[in-house]
Short mmCIF file of C-alpha atoms in Angstrom, two decimals:
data_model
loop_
_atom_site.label_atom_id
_atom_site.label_comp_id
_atom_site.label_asym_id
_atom_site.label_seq_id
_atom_site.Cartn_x
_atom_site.Cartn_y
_atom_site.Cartn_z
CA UNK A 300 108.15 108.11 30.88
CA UNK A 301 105.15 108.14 33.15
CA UNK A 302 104.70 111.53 34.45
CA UNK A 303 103.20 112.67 31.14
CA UNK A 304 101.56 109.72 29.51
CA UNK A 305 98.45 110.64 29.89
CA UNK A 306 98.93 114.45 28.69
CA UNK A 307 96.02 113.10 25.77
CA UNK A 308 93.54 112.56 28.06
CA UNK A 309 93.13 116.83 28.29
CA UNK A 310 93.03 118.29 25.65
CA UNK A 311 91.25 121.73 27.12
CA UNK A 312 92.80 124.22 27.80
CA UNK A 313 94.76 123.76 31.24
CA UNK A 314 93.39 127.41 32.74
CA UNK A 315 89.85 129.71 32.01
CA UNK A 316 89.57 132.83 33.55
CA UNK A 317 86.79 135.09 32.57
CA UNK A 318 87.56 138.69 31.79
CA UNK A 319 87.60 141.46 34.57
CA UNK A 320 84.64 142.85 32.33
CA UNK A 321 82.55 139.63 32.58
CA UNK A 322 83.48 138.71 36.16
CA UNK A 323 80.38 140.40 37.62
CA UNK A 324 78.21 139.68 34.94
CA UNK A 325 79.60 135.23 35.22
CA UNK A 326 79.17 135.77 38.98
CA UNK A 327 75.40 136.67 38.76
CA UNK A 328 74.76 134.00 36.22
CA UNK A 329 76.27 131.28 38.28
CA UNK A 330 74.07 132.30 41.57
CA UNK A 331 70.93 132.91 39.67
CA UNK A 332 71.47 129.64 38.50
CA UNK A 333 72.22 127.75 41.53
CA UNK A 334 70.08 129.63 44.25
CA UNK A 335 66.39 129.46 43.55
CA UNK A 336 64.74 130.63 46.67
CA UNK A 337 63.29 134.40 47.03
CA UNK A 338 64.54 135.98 50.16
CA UNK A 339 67.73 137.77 51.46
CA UNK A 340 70.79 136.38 51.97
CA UNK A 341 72.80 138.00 54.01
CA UNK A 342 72.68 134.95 56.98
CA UNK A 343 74.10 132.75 54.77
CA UNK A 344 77.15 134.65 53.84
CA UNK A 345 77.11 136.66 57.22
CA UNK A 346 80.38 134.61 57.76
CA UNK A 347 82.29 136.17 55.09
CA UNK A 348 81.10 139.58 56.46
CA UNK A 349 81.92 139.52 59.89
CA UNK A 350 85.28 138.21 59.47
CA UNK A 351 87.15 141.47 58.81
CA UNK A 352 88.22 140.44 55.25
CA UNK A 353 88.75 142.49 52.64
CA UNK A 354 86.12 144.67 50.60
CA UNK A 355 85.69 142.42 47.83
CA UNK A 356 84.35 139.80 49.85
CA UNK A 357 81.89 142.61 51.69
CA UNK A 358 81.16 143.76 48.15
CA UNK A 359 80.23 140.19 46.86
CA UNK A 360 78.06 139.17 49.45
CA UNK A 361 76.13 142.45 48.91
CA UNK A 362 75.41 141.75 45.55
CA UNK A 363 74.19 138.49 46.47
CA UNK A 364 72.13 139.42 48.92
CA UNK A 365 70.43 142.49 46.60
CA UNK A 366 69.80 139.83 43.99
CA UNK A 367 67.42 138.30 46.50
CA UNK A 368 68.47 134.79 46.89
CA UNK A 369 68.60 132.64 50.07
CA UNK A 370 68.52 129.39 49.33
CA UNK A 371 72.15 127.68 49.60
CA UNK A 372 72.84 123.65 48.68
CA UNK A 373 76.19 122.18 49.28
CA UNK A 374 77.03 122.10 45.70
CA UNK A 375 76.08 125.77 45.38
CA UNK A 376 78.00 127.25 48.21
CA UNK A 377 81.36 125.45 47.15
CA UNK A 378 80.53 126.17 43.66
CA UNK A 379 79.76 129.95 44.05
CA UNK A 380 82.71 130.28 46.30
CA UNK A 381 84.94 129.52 43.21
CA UNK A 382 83.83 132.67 41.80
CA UNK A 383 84.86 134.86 44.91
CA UNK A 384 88.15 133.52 44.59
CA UNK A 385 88.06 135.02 41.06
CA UNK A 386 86.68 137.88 42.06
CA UNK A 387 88.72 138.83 45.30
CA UNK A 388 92.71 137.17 42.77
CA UNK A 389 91.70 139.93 40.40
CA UNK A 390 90.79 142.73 42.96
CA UNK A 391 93.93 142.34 44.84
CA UNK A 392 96.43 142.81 41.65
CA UNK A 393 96.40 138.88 40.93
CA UNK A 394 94.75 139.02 37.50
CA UNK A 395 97.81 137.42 35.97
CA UNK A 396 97.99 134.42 38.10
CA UNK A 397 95.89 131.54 36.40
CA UNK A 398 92.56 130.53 37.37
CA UNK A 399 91.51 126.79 37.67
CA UNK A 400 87.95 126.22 38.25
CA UNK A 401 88.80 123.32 40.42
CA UNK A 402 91.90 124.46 41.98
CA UNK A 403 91.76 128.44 42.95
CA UNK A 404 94.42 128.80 44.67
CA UNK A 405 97.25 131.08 43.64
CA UNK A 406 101.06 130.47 43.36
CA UNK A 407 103.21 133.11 43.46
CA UNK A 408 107.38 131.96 42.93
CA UNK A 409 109.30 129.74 45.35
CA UNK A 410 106.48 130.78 48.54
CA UNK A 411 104.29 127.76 47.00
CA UNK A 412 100.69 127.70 46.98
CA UNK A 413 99.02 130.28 48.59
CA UNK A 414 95.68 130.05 49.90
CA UNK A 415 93.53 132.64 48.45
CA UNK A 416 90.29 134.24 49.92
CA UNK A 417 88.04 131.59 48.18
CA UNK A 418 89.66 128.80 50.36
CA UNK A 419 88.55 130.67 53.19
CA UNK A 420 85.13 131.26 52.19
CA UNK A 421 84.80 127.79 50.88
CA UNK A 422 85.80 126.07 54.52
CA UNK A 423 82.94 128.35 56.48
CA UNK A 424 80.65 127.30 54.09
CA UNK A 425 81.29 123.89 54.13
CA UNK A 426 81.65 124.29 57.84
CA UNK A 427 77.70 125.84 57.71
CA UNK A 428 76.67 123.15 55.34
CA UNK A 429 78.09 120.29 57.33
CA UNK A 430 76.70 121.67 60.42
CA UNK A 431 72.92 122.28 59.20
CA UNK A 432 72.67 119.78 56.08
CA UNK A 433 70.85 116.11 55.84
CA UNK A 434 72.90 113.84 57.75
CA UNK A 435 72.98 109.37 57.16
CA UNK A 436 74.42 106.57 58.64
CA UNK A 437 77.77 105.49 56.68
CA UNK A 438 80.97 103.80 57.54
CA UNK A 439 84.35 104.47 56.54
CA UNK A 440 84.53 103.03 53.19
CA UNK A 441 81.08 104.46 52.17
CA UNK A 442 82.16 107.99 53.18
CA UNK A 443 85.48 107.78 51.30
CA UNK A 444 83.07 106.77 48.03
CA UNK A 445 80.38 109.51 48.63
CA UNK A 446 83.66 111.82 48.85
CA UNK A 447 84.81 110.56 45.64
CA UNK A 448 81.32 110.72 44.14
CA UNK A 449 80.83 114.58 45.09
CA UNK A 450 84.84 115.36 43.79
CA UNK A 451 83.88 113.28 40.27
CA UNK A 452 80.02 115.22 40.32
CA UNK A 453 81.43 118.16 40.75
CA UNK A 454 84.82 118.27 38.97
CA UNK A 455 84.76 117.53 35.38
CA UNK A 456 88.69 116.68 35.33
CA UNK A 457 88.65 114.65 37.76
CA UNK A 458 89.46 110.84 37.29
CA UNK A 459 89.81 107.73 39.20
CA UNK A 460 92.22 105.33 38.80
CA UNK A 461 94.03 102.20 40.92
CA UNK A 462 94.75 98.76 40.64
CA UNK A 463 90.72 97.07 40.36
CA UNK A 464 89.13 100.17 41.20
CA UNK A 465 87.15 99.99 38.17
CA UNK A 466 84.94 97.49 39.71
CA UNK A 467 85.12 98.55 43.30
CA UNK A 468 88.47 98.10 44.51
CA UNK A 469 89.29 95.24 47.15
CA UNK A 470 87.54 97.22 49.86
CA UNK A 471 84.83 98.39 47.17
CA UNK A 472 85.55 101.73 48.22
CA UNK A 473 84.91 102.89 44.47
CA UNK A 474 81.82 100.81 43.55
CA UNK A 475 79.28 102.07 41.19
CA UNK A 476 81.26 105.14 40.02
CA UNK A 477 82.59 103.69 36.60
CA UNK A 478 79.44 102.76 36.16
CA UNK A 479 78.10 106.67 36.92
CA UNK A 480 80.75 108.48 35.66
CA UNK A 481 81.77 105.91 32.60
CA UNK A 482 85.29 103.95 31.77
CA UNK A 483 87.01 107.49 31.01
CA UNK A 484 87.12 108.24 34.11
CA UNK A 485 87.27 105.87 36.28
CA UNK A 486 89.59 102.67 35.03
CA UNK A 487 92.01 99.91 36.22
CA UNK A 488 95.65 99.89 35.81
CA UNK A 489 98.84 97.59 35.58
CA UNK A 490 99.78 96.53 38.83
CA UNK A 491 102.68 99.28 38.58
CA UNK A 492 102.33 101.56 42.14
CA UNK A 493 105.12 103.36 40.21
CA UNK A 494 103.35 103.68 37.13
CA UNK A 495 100.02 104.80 39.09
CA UNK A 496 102.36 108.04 40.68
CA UNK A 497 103.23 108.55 37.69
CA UNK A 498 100.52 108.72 35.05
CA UNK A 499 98.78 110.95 38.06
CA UNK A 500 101.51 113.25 38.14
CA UNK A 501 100.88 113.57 34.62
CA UNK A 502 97.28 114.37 34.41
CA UNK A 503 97.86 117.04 37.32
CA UNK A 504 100.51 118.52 35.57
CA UNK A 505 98.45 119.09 32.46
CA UNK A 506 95.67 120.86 34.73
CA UNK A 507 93.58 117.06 35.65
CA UNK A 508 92.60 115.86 39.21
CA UNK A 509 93.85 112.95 39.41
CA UNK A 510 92.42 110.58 42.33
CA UNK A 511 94.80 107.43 42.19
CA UNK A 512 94.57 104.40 44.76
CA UNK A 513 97.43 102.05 45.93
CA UNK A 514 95.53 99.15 46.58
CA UNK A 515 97.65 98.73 50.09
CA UNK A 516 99.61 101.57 51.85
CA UNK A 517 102.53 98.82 52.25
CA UNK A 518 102.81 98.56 48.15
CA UNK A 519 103.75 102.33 48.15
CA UNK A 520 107.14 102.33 48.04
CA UNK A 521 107.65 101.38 44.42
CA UNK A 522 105.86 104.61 43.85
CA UNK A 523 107.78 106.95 46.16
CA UNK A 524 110.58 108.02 43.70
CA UNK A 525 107.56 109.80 41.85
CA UNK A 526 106.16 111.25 44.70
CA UNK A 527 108.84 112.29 47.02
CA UNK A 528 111.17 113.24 43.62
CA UNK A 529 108.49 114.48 41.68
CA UNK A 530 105.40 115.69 42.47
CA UNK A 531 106.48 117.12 46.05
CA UNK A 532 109.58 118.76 43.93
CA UNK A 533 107.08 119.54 41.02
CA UNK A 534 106.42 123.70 41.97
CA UNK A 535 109.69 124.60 43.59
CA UNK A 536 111.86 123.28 40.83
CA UNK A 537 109.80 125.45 38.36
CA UNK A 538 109.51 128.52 40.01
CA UNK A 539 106.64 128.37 40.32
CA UNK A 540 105.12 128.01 36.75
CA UNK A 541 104.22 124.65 36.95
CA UNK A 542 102.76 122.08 39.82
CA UNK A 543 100.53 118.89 40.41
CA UNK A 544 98.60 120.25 43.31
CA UNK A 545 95.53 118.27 41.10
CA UNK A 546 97.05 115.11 42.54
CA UNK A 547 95.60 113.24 45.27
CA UNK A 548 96.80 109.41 46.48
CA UNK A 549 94.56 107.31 48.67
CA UNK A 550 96.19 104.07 50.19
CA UNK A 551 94.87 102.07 52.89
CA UNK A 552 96.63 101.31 56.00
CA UNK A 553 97.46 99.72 59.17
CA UNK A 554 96.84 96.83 60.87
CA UNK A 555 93.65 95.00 60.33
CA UNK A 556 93.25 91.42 62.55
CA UNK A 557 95.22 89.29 59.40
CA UNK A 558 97.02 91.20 57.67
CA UNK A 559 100.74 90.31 58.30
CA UNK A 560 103.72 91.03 57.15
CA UNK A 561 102.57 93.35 53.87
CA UNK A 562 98.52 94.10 54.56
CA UNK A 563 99.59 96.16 57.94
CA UNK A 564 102.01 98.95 57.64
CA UNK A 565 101.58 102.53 58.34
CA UNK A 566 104.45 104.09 56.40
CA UNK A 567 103.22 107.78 56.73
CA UNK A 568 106.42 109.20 58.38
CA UNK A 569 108.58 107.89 55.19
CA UNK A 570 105.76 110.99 53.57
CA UNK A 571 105.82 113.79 56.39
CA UNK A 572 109.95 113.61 55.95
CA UNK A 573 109.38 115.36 52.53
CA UNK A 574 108.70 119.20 51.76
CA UNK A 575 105.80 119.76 49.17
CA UNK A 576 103.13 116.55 50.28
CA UNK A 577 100.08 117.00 52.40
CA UNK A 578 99.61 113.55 54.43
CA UNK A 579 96.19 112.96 55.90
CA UNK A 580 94.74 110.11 58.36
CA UNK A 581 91.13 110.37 59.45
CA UNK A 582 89.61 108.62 62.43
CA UNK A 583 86.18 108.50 61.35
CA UNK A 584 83.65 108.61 58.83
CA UNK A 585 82.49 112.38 59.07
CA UNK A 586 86.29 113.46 59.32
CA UNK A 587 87.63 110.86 56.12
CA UNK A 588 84.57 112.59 53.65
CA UNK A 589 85.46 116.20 54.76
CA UNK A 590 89.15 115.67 54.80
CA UNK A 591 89.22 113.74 51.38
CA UNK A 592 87.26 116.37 49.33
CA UNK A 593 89.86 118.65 51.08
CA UNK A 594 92.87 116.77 49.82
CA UNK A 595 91.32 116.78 46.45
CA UNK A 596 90.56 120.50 46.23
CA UNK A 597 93.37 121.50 47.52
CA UNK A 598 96.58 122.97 45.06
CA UNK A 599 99.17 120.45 46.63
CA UNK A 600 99.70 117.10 46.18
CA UNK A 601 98.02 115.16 49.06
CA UNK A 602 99.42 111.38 50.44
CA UNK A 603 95.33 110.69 52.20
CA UNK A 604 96.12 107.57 54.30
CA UNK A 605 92.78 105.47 55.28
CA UNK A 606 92.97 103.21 57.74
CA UNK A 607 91.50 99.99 57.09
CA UNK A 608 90.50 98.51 59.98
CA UNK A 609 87.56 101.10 60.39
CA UNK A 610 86.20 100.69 56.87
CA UNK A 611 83.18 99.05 57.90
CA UNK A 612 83.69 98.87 61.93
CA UNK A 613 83.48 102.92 61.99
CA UNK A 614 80.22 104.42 61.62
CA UNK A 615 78.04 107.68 62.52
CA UNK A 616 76.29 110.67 61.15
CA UNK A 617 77.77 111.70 57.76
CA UNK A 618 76.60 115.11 56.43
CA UNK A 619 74.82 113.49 52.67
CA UNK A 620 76.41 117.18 50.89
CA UNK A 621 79.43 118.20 49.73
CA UNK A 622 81.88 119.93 52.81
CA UNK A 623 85.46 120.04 53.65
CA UNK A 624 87.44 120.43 56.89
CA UNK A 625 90.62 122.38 57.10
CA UNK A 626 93.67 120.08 56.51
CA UNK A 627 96.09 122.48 58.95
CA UNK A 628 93.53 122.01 62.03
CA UNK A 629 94.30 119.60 64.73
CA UNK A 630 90.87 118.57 66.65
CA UNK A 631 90.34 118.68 70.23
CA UNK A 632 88.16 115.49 70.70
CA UNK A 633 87.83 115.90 74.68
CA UNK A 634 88.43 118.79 76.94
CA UNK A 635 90.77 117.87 79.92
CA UNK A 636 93.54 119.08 82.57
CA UNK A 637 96.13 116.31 83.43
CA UNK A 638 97.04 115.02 80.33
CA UNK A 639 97.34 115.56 76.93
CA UNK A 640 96.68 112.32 74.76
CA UNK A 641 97.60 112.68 71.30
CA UNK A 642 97.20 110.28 68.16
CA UNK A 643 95.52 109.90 64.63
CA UNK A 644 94.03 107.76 62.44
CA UNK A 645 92.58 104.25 64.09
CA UNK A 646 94.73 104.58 67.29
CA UNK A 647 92.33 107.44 68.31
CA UNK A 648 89.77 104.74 68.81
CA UNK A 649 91.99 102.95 71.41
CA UNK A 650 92.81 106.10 73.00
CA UNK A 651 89.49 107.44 73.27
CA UNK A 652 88.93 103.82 75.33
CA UNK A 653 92.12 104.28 77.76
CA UNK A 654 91.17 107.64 78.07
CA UNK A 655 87.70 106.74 79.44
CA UNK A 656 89.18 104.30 81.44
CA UNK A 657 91.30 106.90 83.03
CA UNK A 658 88.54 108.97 83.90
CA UNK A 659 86.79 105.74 85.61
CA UNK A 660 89.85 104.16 87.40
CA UNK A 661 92.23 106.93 88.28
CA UNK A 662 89.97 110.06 88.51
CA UNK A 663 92.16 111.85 85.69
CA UNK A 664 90.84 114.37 82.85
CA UNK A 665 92.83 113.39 79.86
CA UNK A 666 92.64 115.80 76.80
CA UNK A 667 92.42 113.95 73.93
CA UNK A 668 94.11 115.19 70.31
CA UNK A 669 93.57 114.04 66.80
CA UNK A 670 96.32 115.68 64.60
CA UNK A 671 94.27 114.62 61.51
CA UNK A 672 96.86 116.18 59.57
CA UNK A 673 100.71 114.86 59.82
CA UNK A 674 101.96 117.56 57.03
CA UNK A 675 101.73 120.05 57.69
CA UNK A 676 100.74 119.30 61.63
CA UNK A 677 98.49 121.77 63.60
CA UNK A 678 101.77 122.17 66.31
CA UNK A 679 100.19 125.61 67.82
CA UNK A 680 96.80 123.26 69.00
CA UNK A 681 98.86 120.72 70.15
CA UNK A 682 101.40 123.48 72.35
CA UNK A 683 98.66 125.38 73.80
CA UNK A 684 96.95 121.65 75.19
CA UNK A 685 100.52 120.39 76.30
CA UNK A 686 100.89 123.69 78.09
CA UNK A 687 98.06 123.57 79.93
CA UNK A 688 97.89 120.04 81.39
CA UNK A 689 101.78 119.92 81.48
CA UNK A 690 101.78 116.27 80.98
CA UNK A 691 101.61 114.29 77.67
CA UNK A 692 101.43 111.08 75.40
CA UNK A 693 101.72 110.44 71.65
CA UNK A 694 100.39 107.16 69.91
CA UNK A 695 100.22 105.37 66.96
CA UNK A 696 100.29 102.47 65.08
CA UNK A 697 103.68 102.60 63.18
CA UNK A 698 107.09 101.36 64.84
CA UNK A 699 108.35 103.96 68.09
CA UNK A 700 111.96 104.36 65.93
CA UNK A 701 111.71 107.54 64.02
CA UNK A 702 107.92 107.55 63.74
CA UNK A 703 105.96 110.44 63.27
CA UNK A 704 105.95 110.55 67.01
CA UNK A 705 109.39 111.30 67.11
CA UNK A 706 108.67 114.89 65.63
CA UNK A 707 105.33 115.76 67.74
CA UNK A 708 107.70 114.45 71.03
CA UNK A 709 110.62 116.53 69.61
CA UNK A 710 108.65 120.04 69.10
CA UNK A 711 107.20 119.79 72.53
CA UNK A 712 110.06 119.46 74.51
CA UNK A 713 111.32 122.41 72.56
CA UNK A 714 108.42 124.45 72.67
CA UNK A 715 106.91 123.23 75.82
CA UNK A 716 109.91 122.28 78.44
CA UNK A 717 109.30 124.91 80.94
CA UNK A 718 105.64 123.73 81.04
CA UNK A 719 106.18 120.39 81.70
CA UNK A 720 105.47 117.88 84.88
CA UNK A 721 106.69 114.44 83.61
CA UNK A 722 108.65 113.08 80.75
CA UNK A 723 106.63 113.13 76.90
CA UNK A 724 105.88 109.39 76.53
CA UNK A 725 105.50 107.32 73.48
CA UNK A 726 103.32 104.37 72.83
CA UNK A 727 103.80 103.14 69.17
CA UNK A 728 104.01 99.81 67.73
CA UNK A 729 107.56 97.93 68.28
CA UNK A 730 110.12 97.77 66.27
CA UNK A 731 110.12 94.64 64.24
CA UNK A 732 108.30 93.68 61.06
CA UNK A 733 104.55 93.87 61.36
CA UNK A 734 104.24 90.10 62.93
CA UNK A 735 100.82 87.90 61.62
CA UNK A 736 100.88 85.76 65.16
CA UNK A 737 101.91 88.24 67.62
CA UNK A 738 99.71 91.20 66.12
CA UNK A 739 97.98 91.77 69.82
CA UNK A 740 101.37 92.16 71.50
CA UNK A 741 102.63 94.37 68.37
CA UNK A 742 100.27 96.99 68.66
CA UNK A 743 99.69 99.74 71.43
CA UNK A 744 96.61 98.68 72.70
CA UNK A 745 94.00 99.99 75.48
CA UNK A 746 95.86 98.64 78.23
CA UNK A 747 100.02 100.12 76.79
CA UNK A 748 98.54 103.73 76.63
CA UNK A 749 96.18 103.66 79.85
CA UNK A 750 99.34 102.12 81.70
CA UNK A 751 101.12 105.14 80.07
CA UNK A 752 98.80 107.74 81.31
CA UNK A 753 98.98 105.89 84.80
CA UNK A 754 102.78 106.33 84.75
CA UNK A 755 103.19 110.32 83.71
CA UNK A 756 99.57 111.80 86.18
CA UNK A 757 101.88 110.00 89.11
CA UNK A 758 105.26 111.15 88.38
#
C-alpha cells in the first residue's frame, strides 16, 4: 500500500525523448544556452576525445567546439552531458530504450542498468570541474546539504522527504531547502521508516527522485522488507520494463561519543548481502558531496550511509559546483609497500592515525584503502594493493561476525593466497550490542589496528 501512494505527486509524463530529427537541433540549443564565452572548446571536452570512444562522442564534441563556445560551469557540463547520452543511446541502435532527463542510463532485460556513454562523460567532467572549480570550507553535514541543494536545483523531480527534515532534520543536514525549494518538495513524514521506503519506491517507480532520510541508520530495519524485497527486486522481476533506480536513502550511522544502544549501529552488511542496492560510506566532506550526487544520479537504488560522528568534526576544501565521483572506485589514500590497510567510512580517520604512527614507530609504509563503495566493492584496487605489499588489514566499525569484512577478507585469500606473507587480519567492533559505558573498549581504535599492523609486518 506504500510503494505507490504517491503515484499523484507526477503527473508528467514518466519519459521525454526528443526526436532523432530534433536531437541536433535540442543539443545546440541547450549549449548555446548554457556556454556563453567566445572561444574554442576543444580543451574542455578533449577528455571525451582522447579516450578512444565511439564516433558520436568525437562527432559531438566537434560540433561544440565549431559553435565556438568555451566557457563550461558545473551545472553546464553535467547538464550538456545529458544530451550526449541521448545522442550517443540513439546512434548505437538504442532509440527505443527510454530517456530520463535525470536518469540516462539504459536498461536492457535481466543485465540491469547499463551505464551508457553519458555516465562516462559526465564523471570526467565532474572529475575536471571538481579539480579546477571554486573550492570552501564545509563539514560533513554541510556538504551532504549543498549535495542535496545541487540534486533539488538541478532535478525538477526530485524531492526530499524524512522524519523532521522539513525543518532541518536532527543533524540539520536539510536546513533551508523547504524553504528554497517549497513544502512540495521537501516535507516531513509519519515516523513510519517502512512507510518512508515505501512512498520512495513509489515516486521512483513513477519516474521521481526520491531522496528519503531515516533519521538514524539503527531505525532501518522496519524499512528493509521494502528495500531488500522491493526496490532491489524492482528491475529483475520486471524484465526489465520497470525500476526505482530514482531512489536514493540517506541514514546516518555509527558510533558517535553517546549514542548507545540504538544511536550507534552500522548495519551496512545487512544491505551489501542483497543483489540490486548500491551502499555508499564516505570519509569526508569532498568524498560525501561527490558520492551523494552520484547515488542520486545514478539508475539504481542507492542505501548512502553517513557517518555521524564526522558531521561537524570533518572538514576541508569542498569543490562549491556540482561533481560526482565514481561509485565502483576504491581510493588509494596513501601509497605504501608492507601493508595494505583497508576501511571506510569514519574508521578511515583512525586508520589514517595508526597508519602514521606506523610510519613513526616501526619504520613501516602502510598503504592505506578507502573502499567508499561496499556494493558493488572496487575488489580489482583492493587485489592489485594486497598483491603488492603481501600483507593486509580490514577495519570497521560494525561487529567482526559476518561484517562486511568478512567478504573483503574472504575474496583476498581467494584471489590473493599465493601473494601473501601473514594471515588477513580483522579489526572490527566486538560482538555484543553497541554498549553506552564501554563505547572506548567497543570500538577498534588507534591503538587495536596499529597493534594489528605491528603483529602481521613481523610475522
Amino acid at each position: 500500500r506504500f510503494t505507490h501512494s504517491a503515484c499523484h505527486l507526477l503527473r508528467k509524463p514518466r519519459h521525454t525523448r526528443p526526436s532523432a530529427s530534433s536531437s541536433w537541433n535540442l543539443f545546440d540549443r541547450t549549449v548555446s544556452a548554457r556556454m556563453s564565452a567566445p572561444a574554442s572548446s576543444a580543451k574542455v571536452f578533449q577528455p571525451l576525445c582522447s579516450s578512444k570512444l565511439s564516433l558520436t562522442t568525437q562527432r559531438i564534441s566537434k560540433r561544440i567546439a565549431s559553435k565556438g563556445f568555451n566557457t563550461v560551469t558545473p551545472s553546464t557540463a553535467l547538464q550538456s552531458t545529458r544530451y550526449v547520452g541521448l545522442l550517443a543511446n540513439r546512434k548505437e541502435g538504442l532509440g527505443s530504450v527510454p530517456f530520463s532527463p535525470q536518469h540516462t542510463t539504459c536498461v536492457s532485460g535481466l543485465n540491469g542498468s547499463r551505464r551508457t556513454l553519458e555516465s562516462k562523460a559526465k564523471r570526467w567532467m565532474s572529475a575536471a570541474v571538481a579539480a579546477g572549480g571554486e573550492k570552501k570550507k564545509m563539514n560533513l553535514v554541510q556538504a551532504i546539504n549543498s549535495a542535496l541543494y545541487l540534486a533539488l536545483e538541478t532535478d525538477p523531480k526530485a524531492i526530499i522527504f524524512g522524519e523532521d527534515v522539513g525543518f532541518g532534520g536532527v543533524f540539520r543536514a536539510t536546513v533551508d531547502l523547504q524553504e528554497r525549494f517549497g513544502k512540495h518538495r521537501v516535507f516531513n513524514t509519519p515516523l513510519c521508516e517502512q512507510g518512508i521506503a515505501g512512498f520512495g519506491i513509489g515516486v521512483a517507480a513513477e519516474g521521481g527522485t526520491a531522496i528519503a532520510e531515516i533519521q538514524f541508520a539503527d531505525y532501518i530495519y522496519p524499512a528493509i522488507d521494502q528495500i531488500c524485497n522491493e526496490a532491489a527486486k524492482y528491475r529483475f522481476r520486471s524484465g526489465g520494463q520497470f525500476n526505482v533506480g530514482g531512489l536514493t536513502i540517506r541514514a546516518p550511522c555509527g558510533a558517535v561519543g553517546h549514542g548507545g544502544l540504538y544511536h550507534s549501529q552500522s548495519p551496512e552488511a545487512y544491505f551489501t548481502h542483497t543483489p540490486g542496492l548500491v551502499v555508499v560510506c564516505p570519509r569526508s566532506p569532498a568524498q560525501a558531496k561527490g558520492l551523494l550526487l552520484a547515488s542520486i544520479r545514478r539508475n539504481d537504488p542507492v542505501v548512502f550511509f553517513e557517518p555521524k560522528s564526522l558531521y561537524r568534526s570533518a572538514t576541508e576544501e569542498v569543490p562549491v559546483g556540482d561533481f560526482e565521483l565514481p561509485l565502483d572506485k576504491a581510493e588509494v589514500m596513501e601509497e605504501g609497500s608492507d601493508v595494505t590497510v583497508i576501511g571506510y567510512g569514519a574508521q578511515l580517520k583512525v586508520l589514517e592515525k595508526a597508519c602514521a604512527r606506523a610510519r613513526a614507530e616501526l619504520g613501516v609504509k602502510p598503504e592505506l584503502v578507502d573502499l567508499r563503495t561496499l556494493l558493488p566493492w572496487d575488489s580489482e584496487t583492493v587485489f592489485a594493493s594486497v598483491r603488492k605489499t603481501g600483507r593486509c588489514i580490514v577495519s570497521h566499525e560494525a561487529p567482526i561476525t559476518c561484517g562486511f569484512g568478512a567478504e573483503v577478507v574472504a575474496s583476498i585469500q581467494q584471489n590473493c593466497f599465493l601473494h601473501l606473507e601473514a594471515p588477513v587480519t580483522r579489526v572490527c567492533g566486538l560482538d555484543t550490542p553497541f554498549p553506552l559505558s564501554h563505547e572506548k573498549i567497543y570500538l577498534p581504535d588507534v591503538t587495536r589496528c596499529f597493534d594489528a599492523i605491528a603483529h602481521v609486518t613481523s610475522f
